mmCIF file of N, CA, C and O in Angstrom:
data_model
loop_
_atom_site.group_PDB
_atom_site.id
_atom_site.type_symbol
_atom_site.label_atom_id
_atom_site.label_comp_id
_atom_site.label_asym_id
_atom_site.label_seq_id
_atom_site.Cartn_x
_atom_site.Cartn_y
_atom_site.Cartn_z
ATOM 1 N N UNK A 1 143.169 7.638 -65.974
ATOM 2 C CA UNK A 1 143.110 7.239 -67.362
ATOM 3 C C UNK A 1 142.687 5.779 -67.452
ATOM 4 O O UNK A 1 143.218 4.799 -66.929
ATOM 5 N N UNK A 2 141.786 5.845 -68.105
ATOM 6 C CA UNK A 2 141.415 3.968 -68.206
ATOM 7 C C UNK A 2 142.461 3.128 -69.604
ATOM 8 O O UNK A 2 142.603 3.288 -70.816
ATOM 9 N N UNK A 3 142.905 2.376 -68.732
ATOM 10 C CA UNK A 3 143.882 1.080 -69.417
ATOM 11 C C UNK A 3 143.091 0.455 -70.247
ATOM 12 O O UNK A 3 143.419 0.457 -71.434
ATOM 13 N N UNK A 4 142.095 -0.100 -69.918
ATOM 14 C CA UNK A 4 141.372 -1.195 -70.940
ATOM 15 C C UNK A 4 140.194 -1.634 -70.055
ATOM 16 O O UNK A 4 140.003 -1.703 -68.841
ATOM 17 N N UNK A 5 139.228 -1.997 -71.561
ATOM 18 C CA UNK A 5 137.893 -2.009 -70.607
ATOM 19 C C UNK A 5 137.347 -3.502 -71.070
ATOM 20 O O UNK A 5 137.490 -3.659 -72.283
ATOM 21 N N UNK A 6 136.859 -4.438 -70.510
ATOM 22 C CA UNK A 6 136.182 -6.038 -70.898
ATOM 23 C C UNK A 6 135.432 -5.993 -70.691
ATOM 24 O O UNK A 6 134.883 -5.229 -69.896
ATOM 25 N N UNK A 7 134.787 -7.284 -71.683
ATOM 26 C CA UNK A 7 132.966 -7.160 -70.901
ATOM 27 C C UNK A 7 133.231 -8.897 -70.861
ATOM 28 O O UNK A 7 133.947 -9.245 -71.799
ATOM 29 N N UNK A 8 132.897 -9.766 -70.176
ATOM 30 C CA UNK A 8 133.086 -11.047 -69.714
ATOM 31 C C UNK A 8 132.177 -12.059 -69.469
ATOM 32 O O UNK A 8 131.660 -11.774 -68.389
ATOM 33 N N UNK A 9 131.709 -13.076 -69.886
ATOM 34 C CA UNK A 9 130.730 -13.745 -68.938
ATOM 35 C C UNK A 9 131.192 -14.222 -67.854
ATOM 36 O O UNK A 9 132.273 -13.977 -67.319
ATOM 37 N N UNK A 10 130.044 -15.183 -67.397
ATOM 38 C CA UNK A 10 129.679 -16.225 -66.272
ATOM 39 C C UNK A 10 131.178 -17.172 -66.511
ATOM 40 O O UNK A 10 131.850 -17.608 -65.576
ATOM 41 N N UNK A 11 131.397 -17.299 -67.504
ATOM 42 C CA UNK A 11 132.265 -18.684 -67.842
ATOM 43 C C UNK A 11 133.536 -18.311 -68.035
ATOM 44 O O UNK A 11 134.484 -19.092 -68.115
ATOM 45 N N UNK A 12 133.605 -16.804 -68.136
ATOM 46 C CA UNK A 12 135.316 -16.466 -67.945
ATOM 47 C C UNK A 12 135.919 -16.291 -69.656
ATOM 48 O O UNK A 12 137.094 -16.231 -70.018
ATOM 49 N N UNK A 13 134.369 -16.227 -70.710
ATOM 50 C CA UNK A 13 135.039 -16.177 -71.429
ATOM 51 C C UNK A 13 134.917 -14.307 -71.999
ATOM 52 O O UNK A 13 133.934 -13.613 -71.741
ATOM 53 N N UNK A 14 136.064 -13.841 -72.732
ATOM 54 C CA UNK A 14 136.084 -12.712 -73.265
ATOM 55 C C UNK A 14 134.857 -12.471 -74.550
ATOM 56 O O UNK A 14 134.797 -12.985 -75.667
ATOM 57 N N UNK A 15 134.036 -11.581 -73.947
ATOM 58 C CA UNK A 15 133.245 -11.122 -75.380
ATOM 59 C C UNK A 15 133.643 -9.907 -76.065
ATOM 60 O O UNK A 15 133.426 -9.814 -77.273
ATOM 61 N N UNK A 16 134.194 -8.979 -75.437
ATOM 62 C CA UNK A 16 134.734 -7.478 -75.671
ATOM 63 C C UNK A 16 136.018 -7.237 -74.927
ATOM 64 O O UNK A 16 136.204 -7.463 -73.731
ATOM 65 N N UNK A 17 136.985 -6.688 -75.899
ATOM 66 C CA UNK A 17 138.311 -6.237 -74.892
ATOM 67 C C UNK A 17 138.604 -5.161 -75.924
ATOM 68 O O UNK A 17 138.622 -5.319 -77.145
ATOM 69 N N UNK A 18 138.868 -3.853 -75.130
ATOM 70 C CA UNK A 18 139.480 -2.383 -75.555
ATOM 71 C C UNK A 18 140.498 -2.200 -74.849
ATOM 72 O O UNK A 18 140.332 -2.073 -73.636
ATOM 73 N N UNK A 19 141.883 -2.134 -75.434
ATOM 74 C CA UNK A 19 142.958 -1.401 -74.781
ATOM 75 C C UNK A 19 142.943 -0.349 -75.254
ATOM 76 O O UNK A 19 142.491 -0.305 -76.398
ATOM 77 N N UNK A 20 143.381 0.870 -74.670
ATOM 78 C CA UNK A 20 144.211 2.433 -74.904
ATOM 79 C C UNK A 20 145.105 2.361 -74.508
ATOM 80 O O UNK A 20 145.193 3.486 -74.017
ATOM 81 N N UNK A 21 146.732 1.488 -74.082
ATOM 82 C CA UNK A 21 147.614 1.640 -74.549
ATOM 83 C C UNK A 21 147.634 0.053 -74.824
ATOM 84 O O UNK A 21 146.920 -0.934 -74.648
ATOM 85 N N UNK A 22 148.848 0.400 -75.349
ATOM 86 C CA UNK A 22 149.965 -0.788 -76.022
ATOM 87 C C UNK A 22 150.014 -1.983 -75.037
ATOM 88 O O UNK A 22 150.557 -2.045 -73.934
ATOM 89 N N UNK A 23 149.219 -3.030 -75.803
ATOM 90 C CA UNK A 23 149.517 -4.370 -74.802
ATOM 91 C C UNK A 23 150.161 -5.413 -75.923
ATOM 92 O O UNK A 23 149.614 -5.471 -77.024
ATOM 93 N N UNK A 24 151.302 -6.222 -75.648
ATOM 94 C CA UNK A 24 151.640 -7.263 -76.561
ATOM 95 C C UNK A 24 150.209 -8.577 -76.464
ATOM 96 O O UNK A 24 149.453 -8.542 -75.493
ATOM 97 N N UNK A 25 150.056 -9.453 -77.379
ATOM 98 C CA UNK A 25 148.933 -10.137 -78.234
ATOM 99 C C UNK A 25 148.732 -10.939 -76.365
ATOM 100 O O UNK A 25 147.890 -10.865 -75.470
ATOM 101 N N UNK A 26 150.109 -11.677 -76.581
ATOM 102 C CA UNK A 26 150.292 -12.958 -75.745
ATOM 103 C C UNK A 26 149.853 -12.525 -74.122
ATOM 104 O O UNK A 26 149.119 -13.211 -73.411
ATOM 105 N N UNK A 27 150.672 -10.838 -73.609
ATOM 106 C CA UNK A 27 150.497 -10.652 -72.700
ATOM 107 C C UNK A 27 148.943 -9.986 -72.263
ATOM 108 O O UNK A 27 148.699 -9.639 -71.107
ATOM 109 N N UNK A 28 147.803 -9.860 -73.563
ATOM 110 C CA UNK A 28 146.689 -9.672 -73.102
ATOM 111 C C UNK A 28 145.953 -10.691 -72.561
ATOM 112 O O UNK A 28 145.196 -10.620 -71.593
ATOM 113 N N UNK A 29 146.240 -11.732 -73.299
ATOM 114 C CA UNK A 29 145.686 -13.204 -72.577
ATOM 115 C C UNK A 29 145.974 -13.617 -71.372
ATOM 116 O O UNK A 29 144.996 -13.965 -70.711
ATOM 117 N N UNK A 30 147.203 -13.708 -70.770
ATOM 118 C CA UNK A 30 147.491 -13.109 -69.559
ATOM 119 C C UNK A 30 147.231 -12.381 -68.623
ATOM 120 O O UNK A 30 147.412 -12.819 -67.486
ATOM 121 N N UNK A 31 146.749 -11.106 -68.810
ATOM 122 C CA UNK A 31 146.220 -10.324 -68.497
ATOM 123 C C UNK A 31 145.133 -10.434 -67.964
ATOM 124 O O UNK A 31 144.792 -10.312 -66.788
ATOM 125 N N UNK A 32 144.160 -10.854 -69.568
ATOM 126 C CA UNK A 32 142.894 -10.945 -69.264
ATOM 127 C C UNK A 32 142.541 -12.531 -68.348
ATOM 128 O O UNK A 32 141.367 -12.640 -67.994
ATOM 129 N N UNK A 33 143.090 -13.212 -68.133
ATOM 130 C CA UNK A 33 143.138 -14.293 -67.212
ATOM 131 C C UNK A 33 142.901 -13.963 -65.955
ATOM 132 O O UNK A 33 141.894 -14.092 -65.259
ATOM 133 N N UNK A 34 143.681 -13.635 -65.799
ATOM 134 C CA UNK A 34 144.197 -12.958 -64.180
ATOM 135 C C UNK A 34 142.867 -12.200 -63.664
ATOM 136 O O UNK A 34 142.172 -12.488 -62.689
ATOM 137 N N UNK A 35 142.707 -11.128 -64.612
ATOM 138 C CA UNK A 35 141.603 -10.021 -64.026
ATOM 139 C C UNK A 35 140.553 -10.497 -63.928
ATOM 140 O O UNK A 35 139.917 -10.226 -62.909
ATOM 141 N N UNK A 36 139.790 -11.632 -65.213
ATOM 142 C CA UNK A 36 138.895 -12.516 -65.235
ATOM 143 C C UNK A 36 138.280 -13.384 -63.733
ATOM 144 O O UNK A 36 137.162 -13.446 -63.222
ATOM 145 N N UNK A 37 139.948 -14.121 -63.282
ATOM 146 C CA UNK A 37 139.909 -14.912 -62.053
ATOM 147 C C UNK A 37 139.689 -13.953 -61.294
ATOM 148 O O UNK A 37 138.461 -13.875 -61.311
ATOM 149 N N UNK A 38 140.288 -12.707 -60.251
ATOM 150 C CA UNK A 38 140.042 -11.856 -59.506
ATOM 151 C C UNK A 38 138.270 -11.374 -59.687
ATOM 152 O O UNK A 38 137.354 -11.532 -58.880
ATOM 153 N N UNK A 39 138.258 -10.917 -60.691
ATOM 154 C CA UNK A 39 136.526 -10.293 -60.297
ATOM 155 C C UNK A 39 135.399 -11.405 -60.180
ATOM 156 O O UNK A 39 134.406 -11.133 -59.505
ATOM 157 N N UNK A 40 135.509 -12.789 -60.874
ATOM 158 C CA UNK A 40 134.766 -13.888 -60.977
ATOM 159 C C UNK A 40 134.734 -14.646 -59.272
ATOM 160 O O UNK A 40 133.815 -15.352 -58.857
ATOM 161 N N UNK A 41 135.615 -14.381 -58.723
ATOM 162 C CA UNK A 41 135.976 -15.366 -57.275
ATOM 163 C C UNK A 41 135.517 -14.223 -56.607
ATOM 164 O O UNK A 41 134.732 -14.822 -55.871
ATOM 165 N N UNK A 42 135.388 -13.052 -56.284
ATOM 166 C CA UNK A 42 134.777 -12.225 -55.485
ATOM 167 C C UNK A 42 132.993 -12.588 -55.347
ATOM 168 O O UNK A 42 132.285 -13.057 -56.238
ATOM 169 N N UNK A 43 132.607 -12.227 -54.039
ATOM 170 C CA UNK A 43 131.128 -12.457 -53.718
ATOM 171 C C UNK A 43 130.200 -11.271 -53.816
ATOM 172 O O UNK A 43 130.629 -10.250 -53.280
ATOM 173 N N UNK A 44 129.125 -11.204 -54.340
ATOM 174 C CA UNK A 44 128.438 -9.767 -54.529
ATOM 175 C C UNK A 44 128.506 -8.977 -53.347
ATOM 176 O O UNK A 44 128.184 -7.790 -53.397
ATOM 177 N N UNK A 45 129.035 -9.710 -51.883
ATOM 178 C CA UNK A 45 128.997 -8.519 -50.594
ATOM 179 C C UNK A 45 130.107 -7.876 -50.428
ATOM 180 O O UNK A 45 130.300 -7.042 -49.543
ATOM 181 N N UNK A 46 131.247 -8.379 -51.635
ATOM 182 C CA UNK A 46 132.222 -7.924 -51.432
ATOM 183 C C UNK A 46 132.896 -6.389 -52.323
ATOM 184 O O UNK A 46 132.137 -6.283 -53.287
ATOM 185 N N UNK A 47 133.659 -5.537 -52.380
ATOM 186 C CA UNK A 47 133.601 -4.057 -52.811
ATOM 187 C C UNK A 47 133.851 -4.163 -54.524
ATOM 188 O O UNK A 47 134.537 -5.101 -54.931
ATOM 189 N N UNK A 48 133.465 -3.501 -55.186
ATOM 190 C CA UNK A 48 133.685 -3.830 -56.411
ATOM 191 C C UNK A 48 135.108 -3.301 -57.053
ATOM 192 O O UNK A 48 135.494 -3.550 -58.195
ATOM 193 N N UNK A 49 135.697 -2.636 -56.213
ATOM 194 C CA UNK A 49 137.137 -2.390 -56.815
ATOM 195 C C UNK A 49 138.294 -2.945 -56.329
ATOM 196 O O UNK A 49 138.407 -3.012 -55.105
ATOM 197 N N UNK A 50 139.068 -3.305 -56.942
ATOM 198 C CA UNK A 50 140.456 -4.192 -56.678
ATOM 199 C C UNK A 50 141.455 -3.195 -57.233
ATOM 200 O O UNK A 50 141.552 -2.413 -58.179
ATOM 201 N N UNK A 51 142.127 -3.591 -56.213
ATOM 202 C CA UNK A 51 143.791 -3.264 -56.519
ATOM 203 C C UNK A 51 144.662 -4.601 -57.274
ATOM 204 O O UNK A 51 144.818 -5.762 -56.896
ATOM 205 N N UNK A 52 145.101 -3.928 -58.404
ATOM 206 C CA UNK A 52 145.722 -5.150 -59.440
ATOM 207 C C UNK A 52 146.897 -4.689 -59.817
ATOM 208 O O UNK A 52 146.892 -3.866 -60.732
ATOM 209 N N UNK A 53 148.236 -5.108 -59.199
ATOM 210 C CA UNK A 53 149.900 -4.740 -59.731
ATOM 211 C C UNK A 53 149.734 -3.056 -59.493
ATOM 212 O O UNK A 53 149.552 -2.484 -58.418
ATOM 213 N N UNK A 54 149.877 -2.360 -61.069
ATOM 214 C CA UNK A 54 150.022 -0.881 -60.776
ATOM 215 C C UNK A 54 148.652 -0.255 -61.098
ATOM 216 O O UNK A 54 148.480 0.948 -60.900
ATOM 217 N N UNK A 55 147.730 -0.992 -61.559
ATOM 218 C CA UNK A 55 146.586 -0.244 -61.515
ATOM 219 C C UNK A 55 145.264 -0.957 -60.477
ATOM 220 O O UNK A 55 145.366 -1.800 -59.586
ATOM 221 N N UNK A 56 144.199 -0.335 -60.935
ATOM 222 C CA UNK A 56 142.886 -0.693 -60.116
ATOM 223 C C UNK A 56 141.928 -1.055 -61.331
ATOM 224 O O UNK A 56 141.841 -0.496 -62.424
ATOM 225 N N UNK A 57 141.255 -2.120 -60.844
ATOM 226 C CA UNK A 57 139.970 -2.984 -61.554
ATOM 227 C C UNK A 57 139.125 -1.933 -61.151
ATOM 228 O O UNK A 57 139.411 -1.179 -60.221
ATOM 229 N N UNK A 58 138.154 -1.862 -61.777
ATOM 230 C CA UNK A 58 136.347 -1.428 -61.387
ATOM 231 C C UNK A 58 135.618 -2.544 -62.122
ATOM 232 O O UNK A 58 135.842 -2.733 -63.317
ATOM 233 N N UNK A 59 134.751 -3.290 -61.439
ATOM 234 C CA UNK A 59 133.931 -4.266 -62.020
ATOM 235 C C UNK A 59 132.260 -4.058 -61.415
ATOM 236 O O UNK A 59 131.927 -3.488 -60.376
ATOM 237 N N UNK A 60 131.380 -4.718 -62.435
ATOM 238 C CA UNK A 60 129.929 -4.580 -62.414
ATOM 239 C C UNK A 60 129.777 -5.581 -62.876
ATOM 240 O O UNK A 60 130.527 -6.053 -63.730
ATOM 241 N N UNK A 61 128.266 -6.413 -62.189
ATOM 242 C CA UNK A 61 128.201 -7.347 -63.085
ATOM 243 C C UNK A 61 126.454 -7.025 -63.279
ATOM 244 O O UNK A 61 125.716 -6.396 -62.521
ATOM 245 N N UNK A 62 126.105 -7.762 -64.687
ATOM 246 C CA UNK A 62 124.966 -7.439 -64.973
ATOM 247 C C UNK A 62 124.257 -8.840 -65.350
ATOM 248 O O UNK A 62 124.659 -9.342 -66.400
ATOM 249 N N UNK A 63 123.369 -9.464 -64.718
ATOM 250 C CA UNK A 63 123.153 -10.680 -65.154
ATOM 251 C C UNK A 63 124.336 -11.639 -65.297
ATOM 252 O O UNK A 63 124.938 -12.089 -64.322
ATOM 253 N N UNK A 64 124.683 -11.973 -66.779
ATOM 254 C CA UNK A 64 125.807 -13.088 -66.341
ATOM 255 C C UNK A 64 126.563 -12.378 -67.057
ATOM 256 O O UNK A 64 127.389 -13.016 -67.710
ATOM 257 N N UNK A 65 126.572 -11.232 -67.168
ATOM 258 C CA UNK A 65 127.919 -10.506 -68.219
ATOM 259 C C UNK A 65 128.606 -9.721 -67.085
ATOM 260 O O UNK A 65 127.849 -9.058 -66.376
ATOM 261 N N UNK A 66 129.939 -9.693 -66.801
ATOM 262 C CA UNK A 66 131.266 -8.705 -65.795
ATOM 263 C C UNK A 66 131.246 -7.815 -66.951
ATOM 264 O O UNK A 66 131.074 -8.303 -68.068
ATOM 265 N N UNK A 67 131.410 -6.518 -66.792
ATOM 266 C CA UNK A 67 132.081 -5.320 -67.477
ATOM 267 C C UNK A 67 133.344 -4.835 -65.942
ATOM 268 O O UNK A 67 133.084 -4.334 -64.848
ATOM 269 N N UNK A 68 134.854 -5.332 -66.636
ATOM 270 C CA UNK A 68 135.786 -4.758 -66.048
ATOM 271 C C UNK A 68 136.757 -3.207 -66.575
ATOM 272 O O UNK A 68 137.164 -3.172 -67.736
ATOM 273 N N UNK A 69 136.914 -2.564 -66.060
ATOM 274 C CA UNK A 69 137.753 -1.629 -66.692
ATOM 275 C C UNK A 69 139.122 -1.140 -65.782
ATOM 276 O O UNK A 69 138.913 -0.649 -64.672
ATOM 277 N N UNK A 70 140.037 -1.236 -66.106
ATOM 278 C CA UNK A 70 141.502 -1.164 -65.460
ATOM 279 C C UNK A 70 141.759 0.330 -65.889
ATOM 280 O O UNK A 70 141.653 0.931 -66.958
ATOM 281 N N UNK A 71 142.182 0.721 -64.476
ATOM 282 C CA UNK A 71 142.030 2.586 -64.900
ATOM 283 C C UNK A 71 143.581 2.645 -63.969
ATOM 284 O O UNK A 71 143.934 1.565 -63.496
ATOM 285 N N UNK A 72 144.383 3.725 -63.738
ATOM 286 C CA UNK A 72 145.407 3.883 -63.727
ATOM 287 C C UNK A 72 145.193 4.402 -61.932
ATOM 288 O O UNK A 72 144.084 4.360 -61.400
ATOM 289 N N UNK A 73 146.215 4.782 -61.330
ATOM 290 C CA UNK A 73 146.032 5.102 -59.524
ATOM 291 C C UNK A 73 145.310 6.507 -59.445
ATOM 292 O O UNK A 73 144.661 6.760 -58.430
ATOM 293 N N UNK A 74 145.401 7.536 -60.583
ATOM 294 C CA UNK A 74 144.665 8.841 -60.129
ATOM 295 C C UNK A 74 143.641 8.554 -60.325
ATOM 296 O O UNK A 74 142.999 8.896 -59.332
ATOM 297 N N UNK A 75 142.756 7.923 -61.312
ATOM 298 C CA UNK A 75 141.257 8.049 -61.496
ATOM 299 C C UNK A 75 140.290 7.764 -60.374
ATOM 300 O O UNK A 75 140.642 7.024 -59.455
ATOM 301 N N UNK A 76 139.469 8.137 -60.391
ATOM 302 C CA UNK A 76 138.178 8.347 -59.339
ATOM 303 C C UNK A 76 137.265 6.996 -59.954
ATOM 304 O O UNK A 76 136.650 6.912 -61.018
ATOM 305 N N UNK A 77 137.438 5.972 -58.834
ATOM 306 C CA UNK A 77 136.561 4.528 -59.056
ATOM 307 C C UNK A 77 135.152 4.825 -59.174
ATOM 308 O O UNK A 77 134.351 4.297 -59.946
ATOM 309 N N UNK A 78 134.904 5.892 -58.169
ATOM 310 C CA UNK A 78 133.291 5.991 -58.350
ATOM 311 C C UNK A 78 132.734 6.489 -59.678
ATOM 312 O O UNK A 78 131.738 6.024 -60.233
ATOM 313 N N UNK A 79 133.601 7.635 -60.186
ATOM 314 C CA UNK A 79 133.012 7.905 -61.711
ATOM 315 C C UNK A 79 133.154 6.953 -62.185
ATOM 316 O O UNK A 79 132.071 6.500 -62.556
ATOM 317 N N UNK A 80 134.312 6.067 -62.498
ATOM 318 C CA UNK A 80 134.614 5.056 -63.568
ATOM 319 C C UNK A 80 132.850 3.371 -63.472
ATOM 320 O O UNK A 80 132.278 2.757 -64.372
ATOM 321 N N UNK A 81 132.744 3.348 -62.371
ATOM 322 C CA UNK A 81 131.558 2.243 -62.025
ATOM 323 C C UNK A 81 130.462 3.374 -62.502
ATOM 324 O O UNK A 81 129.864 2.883 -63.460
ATOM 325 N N UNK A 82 129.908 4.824 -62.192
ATOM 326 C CA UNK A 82 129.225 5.390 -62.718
ATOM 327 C C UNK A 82 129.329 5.011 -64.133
ATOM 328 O O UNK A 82 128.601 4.148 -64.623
ATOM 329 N N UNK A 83 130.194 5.624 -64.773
ATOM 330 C CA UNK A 83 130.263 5.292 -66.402
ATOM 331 C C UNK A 83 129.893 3.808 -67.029
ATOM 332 O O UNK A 83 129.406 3.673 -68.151
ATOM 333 N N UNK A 84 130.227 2.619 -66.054
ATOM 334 C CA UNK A 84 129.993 1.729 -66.280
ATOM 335 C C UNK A 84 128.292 1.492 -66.435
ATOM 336 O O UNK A 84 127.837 0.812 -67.355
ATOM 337 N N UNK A 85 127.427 2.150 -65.408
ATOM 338 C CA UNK A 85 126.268 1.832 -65.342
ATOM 339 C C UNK A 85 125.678 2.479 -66.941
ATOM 340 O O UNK A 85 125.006 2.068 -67.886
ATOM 341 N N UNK A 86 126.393 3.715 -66.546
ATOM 342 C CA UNK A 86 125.640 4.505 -68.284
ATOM 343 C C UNK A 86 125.993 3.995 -69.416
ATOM 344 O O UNK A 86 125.257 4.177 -70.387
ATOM 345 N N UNK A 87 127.045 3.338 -69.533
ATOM 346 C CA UNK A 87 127.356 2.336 -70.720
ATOM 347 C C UNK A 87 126.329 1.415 -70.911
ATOM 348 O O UNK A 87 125.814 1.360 -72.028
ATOM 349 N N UNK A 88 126.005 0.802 -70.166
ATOM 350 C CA UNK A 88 125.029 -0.533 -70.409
ATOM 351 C C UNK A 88 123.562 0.610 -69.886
ATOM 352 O O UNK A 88 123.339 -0.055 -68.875
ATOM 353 N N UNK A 89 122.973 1.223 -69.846
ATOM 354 C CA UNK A 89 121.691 2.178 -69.968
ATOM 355 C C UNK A 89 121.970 2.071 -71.170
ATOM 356 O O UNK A 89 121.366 1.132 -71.690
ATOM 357 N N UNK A 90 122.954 2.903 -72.185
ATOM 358 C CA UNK A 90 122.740 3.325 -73.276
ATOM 359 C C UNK A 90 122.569 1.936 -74.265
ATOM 360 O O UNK A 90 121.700 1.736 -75.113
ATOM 361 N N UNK A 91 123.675 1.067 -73.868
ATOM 362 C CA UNK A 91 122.883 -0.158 -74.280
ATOM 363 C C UNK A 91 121.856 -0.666 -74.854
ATOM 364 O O UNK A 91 121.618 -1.129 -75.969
ATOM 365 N N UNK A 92 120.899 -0.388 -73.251
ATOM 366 C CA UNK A 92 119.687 -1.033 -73.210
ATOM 367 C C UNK A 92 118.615 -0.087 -74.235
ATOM 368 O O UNK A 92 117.452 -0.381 -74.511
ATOM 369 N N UNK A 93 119.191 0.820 -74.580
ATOM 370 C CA UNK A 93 117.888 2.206 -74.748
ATOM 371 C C UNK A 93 118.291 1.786 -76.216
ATOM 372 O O UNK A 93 117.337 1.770 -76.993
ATOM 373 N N UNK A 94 119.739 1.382 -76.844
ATOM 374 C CA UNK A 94 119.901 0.822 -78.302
ATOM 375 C C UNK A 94 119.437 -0.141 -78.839
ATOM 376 O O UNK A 94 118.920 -0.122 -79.956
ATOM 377 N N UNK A 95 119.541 -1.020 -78.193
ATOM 378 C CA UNK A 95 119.298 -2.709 -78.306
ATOM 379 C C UNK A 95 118.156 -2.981 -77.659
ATOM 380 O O UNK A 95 117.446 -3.630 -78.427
ATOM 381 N N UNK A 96 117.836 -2.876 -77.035
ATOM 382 C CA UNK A 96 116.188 -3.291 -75.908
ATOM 383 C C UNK A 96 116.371 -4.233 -75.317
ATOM 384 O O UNK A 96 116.440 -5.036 -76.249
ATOM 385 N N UNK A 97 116.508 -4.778 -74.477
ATOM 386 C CA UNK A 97 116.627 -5.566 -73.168
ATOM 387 C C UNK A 97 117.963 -5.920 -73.414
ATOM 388 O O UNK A 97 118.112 -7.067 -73.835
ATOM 389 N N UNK A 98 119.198 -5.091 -73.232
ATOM 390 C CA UNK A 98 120.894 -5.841 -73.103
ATOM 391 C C UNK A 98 120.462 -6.625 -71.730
ATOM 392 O O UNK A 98 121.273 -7.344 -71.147
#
């Protein structure tokens, strides 16, 4: 089940944040800190999924935008980074050059 999905720049700042469950205001900022620092300090040779407390990150980065999504221990990382790619396709096919 995916927790919540961000889309992030270069600079760590939040452009998009979706939760599906219940996060308090204060503890998303928090949150989104943390996950921000973890996928930003990683090197492109390094795996794109993290283990974070009780769930798992999946991150992509596209130019200077991170799309992270925090999915729960059963989900399958490879669909979830799949979905990620088709998110930003459909994007691009809406908007023209995301």
């Amino acid at each position: 089940m995916i927790k919540f999905f961000l889309m992030v720049n270069k600079q760590g700042q939040t452009r998009l944040s979706r939760y599906y469950e219940h996060v308090e205001i204060n503890k998303r900022a928090i949150l989104e800190a943390e996950v921000i620092k973890n996928c930003l300090s990683r090197s492109k040779d390094e795996c794109s999924f993290i283990e974070y407390k009780d769930f798992k990150l999946v991150y992509r980065q596209y130019a200077a935008l991170f799309i992270v999504v925090g999915i729960d221990q059963t989900e399958n990382e490879m669909a979830v980074y799949e979905l990620i790619h088709n998110f930003v396709e459909v994007l691009d096919k809406y908007f023209s050059r995301v």
